[in-house]
PDB file of C-alpha atoms in Angstrom:
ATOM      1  CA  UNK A1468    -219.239-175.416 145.227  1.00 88.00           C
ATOM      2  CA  UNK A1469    -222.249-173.066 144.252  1.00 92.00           C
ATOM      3  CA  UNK A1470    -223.127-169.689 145.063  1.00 96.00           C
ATOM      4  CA  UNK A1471    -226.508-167.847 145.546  1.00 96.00           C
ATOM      5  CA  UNK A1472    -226.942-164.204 146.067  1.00 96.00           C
ATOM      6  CA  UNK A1473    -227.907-162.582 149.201  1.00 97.00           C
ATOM      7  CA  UNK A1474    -229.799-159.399 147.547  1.00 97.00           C
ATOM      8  CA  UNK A1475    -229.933-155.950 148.813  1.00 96.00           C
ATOM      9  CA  UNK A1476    -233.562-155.515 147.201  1.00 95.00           C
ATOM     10  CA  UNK A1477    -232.959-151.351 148.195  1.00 94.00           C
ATOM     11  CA  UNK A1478    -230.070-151.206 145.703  1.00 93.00           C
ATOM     12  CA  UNK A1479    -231.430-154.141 143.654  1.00 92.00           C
ATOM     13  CA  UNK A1480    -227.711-155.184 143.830  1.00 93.00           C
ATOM     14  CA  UNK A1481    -225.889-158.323 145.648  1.00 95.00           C
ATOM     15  CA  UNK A1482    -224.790-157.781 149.454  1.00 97.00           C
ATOM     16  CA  UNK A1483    -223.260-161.539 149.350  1.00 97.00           C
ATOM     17  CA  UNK A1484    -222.933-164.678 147.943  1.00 97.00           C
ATOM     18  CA  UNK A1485    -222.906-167.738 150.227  1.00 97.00           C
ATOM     19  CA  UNK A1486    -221.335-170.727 149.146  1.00 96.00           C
ATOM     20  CA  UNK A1487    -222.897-173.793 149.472  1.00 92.00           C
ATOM     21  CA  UNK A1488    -221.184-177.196 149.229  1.00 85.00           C
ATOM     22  CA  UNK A1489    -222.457-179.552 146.220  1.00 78.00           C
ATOM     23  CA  UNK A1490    -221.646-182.670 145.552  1.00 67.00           C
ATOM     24  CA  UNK A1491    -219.731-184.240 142.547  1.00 60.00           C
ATOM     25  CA  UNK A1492    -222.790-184.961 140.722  1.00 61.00           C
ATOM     26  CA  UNK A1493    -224.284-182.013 142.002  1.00 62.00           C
ATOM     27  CA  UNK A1494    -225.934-183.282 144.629  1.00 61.00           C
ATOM     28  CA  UNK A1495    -227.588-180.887 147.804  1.00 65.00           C
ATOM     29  CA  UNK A1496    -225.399-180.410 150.718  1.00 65.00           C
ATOM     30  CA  UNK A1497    -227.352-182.785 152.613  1.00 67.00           C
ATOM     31  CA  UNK A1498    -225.994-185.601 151.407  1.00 66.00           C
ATOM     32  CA  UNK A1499    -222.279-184.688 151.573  1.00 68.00           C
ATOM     33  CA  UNK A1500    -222.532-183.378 155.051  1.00 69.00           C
ATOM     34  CA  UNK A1501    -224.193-186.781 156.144  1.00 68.00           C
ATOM     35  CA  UNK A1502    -220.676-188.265 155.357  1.00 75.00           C
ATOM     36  CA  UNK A1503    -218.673-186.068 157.489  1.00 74.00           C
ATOM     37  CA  UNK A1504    -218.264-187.301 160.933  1.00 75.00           C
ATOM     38  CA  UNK A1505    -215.614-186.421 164.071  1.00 76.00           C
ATOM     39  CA  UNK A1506    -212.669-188.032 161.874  1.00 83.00           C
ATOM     40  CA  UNK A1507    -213.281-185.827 158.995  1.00 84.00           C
ATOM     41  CA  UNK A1508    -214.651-182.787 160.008  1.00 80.00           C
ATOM     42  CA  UNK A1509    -212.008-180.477 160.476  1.00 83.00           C
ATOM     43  CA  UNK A1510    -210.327-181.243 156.830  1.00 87.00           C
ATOM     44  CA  UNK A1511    -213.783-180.802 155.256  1.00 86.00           C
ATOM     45  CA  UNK A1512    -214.454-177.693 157.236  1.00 85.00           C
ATOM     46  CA  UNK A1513    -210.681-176.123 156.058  1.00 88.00           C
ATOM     47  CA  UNK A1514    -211.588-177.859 152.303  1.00 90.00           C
ATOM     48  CA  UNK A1515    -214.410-175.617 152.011  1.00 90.00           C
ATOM     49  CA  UNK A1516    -213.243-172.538 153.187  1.00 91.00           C
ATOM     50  CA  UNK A1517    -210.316-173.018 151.208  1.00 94.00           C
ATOM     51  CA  UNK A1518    -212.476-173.387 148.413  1.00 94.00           C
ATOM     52  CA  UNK A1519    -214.982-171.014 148.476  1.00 95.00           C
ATOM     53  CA  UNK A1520    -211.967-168.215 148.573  1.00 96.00           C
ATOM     54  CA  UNK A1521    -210.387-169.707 145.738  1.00 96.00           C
ATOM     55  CA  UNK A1522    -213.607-169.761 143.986  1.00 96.00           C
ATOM     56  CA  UNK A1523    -214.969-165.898 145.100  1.00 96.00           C
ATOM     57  CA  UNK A1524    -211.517-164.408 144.233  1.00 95.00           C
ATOM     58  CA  UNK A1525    -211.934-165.029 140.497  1.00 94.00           C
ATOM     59  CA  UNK A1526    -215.906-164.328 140.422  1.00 94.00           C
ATOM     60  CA  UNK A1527    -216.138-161.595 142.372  1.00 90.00           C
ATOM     61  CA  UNK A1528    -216.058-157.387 141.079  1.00 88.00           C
ATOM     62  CA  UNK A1529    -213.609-155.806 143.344  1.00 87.00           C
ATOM     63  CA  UNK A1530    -215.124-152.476 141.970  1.00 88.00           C
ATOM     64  CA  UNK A1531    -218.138-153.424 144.460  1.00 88.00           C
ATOM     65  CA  UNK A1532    -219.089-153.914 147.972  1.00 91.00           C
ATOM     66  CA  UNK A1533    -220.112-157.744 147.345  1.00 94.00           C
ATOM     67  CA  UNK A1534    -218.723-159.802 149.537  1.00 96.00           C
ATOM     68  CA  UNK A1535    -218.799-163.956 150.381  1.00 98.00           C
ATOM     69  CA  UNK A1536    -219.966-165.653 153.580  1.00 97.00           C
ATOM     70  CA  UNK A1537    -218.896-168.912 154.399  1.00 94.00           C
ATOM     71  CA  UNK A1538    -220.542-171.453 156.456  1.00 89.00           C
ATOM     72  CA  UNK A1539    -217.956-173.043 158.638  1.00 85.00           C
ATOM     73  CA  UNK A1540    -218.469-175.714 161.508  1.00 81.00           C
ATOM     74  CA  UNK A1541    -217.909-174.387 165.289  1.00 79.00           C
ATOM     75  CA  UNK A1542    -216.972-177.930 166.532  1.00 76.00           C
ATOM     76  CA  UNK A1543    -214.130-178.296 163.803  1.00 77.00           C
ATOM     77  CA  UNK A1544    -212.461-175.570 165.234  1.00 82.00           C
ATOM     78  CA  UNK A1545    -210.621-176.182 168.066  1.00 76.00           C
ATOM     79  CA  UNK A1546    -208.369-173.355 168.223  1.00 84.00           C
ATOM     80  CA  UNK A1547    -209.865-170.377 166.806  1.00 84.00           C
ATOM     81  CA  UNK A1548    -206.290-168.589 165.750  1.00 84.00           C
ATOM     82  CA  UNK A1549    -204.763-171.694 164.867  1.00 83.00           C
ATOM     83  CA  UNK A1550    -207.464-173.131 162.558  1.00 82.00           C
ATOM     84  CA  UNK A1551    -207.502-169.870 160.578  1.00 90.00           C
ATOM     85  CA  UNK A1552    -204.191-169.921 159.639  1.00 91.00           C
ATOM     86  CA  UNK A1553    -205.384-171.634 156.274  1.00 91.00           C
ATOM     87  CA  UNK A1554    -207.581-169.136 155.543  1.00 93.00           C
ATOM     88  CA  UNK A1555    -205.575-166.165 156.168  1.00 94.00           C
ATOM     89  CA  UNK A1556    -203.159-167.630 153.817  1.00 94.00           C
ATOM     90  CA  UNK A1557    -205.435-168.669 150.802  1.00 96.00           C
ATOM     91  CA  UNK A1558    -207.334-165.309 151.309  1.00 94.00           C
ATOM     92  CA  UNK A1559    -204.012-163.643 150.953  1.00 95.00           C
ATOM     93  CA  UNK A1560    -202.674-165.699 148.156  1.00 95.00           C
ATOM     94  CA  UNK A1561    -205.680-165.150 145.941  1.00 95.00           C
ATOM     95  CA  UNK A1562    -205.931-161.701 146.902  1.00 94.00           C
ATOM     96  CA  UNK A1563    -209.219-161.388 148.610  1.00 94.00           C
ATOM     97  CA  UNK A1564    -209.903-158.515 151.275  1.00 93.00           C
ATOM     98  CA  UNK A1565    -210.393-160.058 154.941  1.00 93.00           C
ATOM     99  CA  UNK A1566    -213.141-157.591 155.202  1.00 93.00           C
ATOM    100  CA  UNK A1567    -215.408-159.169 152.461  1.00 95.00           C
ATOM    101  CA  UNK A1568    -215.788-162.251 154.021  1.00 96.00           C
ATOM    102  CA  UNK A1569    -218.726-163.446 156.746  1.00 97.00           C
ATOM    103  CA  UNK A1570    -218.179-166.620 158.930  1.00 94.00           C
ATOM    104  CA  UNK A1571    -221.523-167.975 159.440  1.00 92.00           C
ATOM    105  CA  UNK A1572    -222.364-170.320 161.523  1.00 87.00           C
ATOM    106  CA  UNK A1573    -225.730-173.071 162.046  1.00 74.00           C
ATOM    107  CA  UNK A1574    -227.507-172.881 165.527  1.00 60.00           C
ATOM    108  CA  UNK A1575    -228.613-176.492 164.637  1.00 60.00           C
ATOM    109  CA  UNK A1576    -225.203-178.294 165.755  1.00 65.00           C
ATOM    110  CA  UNK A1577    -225.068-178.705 169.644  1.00 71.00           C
ATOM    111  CA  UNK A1578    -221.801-176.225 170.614  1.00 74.00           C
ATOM    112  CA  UNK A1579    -220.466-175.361 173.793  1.00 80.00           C
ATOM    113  CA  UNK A1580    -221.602-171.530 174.401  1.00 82.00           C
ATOM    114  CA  UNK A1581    -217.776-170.901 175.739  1.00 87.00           C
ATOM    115  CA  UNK A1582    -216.225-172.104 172.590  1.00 86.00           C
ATOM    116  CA  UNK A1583    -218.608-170.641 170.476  1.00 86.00           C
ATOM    117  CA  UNK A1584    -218.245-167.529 171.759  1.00 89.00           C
ATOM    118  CA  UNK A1585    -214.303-167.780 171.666  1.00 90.00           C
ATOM    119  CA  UNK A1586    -214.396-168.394 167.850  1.00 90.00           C
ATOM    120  CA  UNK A1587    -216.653-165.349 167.022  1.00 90.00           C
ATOM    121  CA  UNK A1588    -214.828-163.023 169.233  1.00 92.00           C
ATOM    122  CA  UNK A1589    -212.029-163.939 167.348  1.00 91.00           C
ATOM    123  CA  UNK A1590    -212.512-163.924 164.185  1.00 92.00           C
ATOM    124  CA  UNK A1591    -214.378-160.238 164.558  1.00 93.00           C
ATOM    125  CA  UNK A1592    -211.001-159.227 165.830  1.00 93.00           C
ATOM    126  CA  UNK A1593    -209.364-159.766 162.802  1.00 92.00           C
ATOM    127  CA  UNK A1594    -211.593-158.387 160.259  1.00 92.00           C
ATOM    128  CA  UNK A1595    -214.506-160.781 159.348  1.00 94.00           C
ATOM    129  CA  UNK A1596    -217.986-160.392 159.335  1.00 96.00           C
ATOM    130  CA  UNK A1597    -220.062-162.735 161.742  1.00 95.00           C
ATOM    131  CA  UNK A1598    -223.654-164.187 161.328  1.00 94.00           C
ATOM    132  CA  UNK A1599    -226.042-166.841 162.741  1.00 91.00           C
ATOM    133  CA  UNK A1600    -227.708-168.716 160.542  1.00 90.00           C
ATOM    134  CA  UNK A1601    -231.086-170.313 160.451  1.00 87.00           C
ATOM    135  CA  UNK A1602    -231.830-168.403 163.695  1.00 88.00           C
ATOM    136  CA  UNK A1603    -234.843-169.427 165.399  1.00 80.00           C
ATOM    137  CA  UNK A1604    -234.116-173.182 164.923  1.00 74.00           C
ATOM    138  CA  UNK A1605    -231.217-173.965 167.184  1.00 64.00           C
ATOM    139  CA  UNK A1606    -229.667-174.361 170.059  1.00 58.00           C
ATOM    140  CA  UNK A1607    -228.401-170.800 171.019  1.00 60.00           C
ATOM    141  CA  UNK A1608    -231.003-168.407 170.396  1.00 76.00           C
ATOM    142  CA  UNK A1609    -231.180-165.702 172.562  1.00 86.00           C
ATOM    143  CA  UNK A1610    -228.922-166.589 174.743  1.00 83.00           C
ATOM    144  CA  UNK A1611    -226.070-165.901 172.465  1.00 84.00           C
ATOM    145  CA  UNK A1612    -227.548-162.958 171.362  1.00 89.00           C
ATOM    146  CA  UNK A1613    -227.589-161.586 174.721  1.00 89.00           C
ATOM    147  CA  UNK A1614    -223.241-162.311 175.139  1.00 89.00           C
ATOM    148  CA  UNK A1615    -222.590-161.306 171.679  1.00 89.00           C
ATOM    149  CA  UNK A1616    -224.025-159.518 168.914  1.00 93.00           C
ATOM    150  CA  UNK A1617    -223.634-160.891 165.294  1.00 94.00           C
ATOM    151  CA  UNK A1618    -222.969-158.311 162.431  1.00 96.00           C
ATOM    152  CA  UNK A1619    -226.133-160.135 160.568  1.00 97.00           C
ATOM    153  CA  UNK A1620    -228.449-163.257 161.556  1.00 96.00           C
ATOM    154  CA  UNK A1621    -230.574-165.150 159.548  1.00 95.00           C
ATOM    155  CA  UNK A1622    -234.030-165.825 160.240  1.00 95.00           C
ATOM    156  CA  UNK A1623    -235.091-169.979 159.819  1.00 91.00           C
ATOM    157  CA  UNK A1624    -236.403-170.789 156.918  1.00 94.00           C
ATOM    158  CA  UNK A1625    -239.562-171.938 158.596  1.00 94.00           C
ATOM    159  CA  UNK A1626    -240.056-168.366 159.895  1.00 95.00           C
ATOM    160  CA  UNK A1627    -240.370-167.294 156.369  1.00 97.00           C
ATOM    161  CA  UNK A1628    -242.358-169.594 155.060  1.00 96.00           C
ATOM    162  CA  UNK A1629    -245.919-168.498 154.384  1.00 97.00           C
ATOM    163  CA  UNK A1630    -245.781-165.630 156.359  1.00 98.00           C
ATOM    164  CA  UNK A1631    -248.028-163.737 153.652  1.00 97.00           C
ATOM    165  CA  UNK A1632    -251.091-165.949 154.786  1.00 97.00           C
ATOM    166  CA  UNK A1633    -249.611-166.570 158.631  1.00 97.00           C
ATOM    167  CA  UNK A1634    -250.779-163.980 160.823  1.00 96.00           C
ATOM    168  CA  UNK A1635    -248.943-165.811 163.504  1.00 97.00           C
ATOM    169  CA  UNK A1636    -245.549-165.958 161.595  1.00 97.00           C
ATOM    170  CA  UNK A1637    -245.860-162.163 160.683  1.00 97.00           C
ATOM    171  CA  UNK A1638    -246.088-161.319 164.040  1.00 97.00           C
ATOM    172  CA  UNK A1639    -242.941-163.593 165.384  1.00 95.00           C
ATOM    173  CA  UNK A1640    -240.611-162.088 162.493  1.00 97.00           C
ATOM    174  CA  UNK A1641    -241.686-158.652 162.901  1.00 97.00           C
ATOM    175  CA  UNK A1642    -240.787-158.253 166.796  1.00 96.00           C
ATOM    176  CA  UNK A1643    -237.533-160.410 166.095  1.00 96.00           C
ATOM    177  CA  UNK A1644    -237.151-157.445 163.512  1.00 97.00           C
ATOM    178  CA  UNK A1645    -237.605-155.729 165.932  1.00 97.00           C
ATOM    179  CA  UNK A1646    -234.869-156.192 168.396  1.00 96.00           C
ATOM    180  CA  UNK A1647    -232.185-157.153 165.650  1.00 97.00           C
ATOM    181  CA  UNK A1648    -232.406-153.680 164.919  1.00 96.00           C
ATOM    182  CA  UNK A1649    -232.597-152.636 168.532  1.00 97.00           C
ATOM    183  CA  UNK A1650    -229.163-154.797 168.813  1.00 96.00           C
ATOM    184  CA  UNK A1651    -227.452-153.053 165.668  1.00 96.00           C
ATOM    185  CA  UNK A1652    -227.717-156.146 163.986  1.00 97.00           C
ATOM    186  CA  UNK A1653    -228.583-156.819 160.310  1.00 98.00           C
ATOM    187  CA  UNK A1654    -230.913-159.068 159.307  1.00 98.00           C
ATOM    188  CA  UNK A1655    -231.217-161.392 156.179  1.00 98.00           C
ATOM    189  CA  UNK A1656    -234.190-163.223 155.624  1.00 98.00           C
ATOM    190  CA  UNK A1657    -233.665-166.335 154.078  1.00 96.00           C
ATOM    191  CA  UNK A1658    -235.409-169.172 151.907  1.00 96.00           C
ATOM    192  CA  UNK A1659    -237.746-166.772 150.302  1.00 97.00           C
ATOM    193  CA  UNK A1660    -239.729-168.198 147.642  1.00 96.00           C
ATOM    194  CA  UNK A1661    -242.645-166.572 146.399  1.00 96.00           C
ATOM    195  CA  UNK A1662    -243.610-163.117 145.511  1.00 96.00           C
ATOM    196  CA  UNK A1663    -246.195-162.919 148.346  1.00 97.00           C
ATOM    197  CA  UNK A1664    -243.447-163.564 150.564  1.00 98.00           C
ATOM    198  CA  UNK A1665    -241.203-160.825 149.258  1.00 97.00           C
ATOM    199  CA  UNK A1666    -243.831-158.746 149.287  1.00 97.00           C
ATOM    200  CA  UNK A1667    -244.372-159.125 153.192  1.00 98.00           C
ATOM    201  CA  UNK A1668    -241.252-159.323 154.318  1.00 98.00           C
ATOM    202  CA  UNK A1669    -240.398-155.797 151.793  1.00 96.00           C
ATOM    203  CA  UNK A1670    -243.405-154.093 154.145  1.00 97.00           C
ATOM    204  CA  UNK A1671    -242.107-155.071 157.358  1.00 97.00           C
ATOM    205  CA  UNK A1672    -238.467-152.985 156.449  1.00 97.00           C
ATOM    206  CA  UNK A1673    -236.362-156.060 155.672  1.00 98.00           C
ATOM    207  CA  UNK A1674    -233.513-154.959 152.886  1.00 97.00           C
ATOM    208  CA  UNK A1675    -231.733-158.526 152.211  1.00 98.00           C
ATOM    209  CA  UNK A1676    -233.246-161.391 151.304  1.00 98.00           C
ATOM    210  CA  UNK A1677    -232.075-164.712 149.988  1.00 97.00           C
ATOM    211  CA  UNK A1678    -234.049-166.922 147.988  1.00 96.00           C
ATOM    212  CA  UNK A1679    -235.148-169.176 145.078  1.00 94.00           C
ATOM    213  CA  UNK A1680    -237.763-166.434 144.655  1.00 95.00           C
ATOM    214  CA  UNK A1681    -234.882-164.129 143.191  1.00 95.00           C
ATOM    215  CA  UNK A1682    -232.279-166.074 142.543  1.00 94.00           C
ATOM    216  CA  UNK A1683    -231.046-170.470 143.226  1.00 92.00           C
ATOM    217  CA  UNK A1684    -227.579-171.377 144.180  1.00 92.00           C
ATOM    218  CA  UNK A1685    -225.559-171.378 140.603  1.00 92.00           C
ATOM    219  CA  UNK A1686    -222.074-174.153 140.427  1.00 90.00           C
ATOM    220  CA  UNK A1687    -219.002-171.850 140.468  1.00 90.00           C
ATOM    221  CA  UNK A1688    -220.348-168.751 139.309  1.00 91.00           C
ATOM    222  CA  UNK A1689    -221.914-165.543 141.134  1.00 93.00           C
ATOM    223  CA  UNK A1690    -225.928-165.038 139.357  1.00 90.00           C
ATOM    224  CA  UNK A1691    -226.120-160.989 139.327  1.00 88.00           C
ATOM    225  CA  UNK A1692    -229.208-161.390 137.136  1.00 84.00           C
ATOM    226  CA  UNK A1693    -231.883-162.147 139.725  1.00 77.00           C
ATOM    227  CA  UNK A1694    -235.856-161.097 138.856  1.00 71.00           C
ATOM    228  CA  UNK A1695    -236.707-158.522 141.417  1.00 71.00           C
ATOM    229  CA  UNK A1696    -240.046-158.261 140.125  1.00 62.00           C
ATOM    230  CA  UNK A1697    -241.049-161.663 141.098  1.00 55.00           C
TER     231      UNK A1697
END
């Protein structure tokens, strides 16, 4: 398991860390998510919640606000209250607050709207965060947005990418800006890697970012010492 910072680039301090699944050998999450199919996917969903608590709850400075987000897999829950049992009770064995943790979730896996909207209503109800991820790429979109409103979303990669030399791009991210803010949600953009991005996306008002330009995912340790000069 690795984490990389989410950066509040106001405060120059982390927001989050996300937790990204690695392999034994360290390979990307790719390739161990192309093994999990319907047989498996609801033990390697609870595995790497499970995980990343364990994980968080010995890296983590209680003295701050930081606080973990943890990508989880709408179709491996099938019961919102019953599949979060696990996760109540490692987050209460290791001693980590409920209210420092963020379920996020991918639009790019094909979910029933009902269901997905069951889970998230949910899990705000007892204390965690809620974001999209890679919005702008899936399924959901605006539809979702329009039934429920996220604490944060993520803006795609793709969105990012460029944008300080595509007029086109700047224009897209700035009016979905726009109405995140207009929806009291916070945004986080994503996959940030060069300084000319930063730069843009710093003029158009955005205060986290997450990025190899500041900071890569690190194995089982929380990276406070991101450049945020770059």
């Amino acid at each position: 398991m690795a984490f990389q910072p989410i950066v509040n680039i106001r405060t120059g301090q982390p927001f989050a860390f996300e937790a990204l699944v690695r392999g034994v050998d360290g390979s990307g999450a790719g390739s161990v998510l192309s093994r999990v199919d319907d047989k498996t996917r609801y033990a390697f969903d609870q595995k790497c919640r499970v995980t990343a608590i364990q994980l968080a709850a010995k890296l983590y400075d209680p003295r701050s606000s930081e606080m973990l987000s943890i990508n989880f897999m709408p179709n491996a829950v099938y019961e919102p209250r019953a599949c979060i049992r696990m996760t109540l009770e490692t987050a209460e064995q290791c001693q980590f607050p409920l209210e420092r943790i963020i379920f996020e979730f991918c639009e790019n896996e094909r979910v029933d709207p009902d269901h997905l909207l069951k889970i998230l209503k949910a899990y705000r109800s007892m204390g965690f965060k809620t974001a999209i991820d890679d919005f702008g790429a899936g399924y959901s979109g605006l539809n979702l947005l329009a039934q429920f409103q996220p604490d944060l979303v993520k803006l795609d990669m793709e969105l990012i990418r460029n944008i300080d030399t595509d007029q086109a791009k700047r224009k897209v991210v700035r009016h979905t800006l726009a109405m995140l803010t207009d929806l009291g949600i916070e945004p986080i953009c994503e996959g940030v890697e060069t300084a000319g991005e930063l730069e843009v996306l710093q003029d158009l008002g955005v205060t986290l970012i997450q990025g190899y330009v500041l900071a890569k995912p690190s194995f089982e340790r929380f990276d406070r010492g991101f450049n945020l000069a770059a």
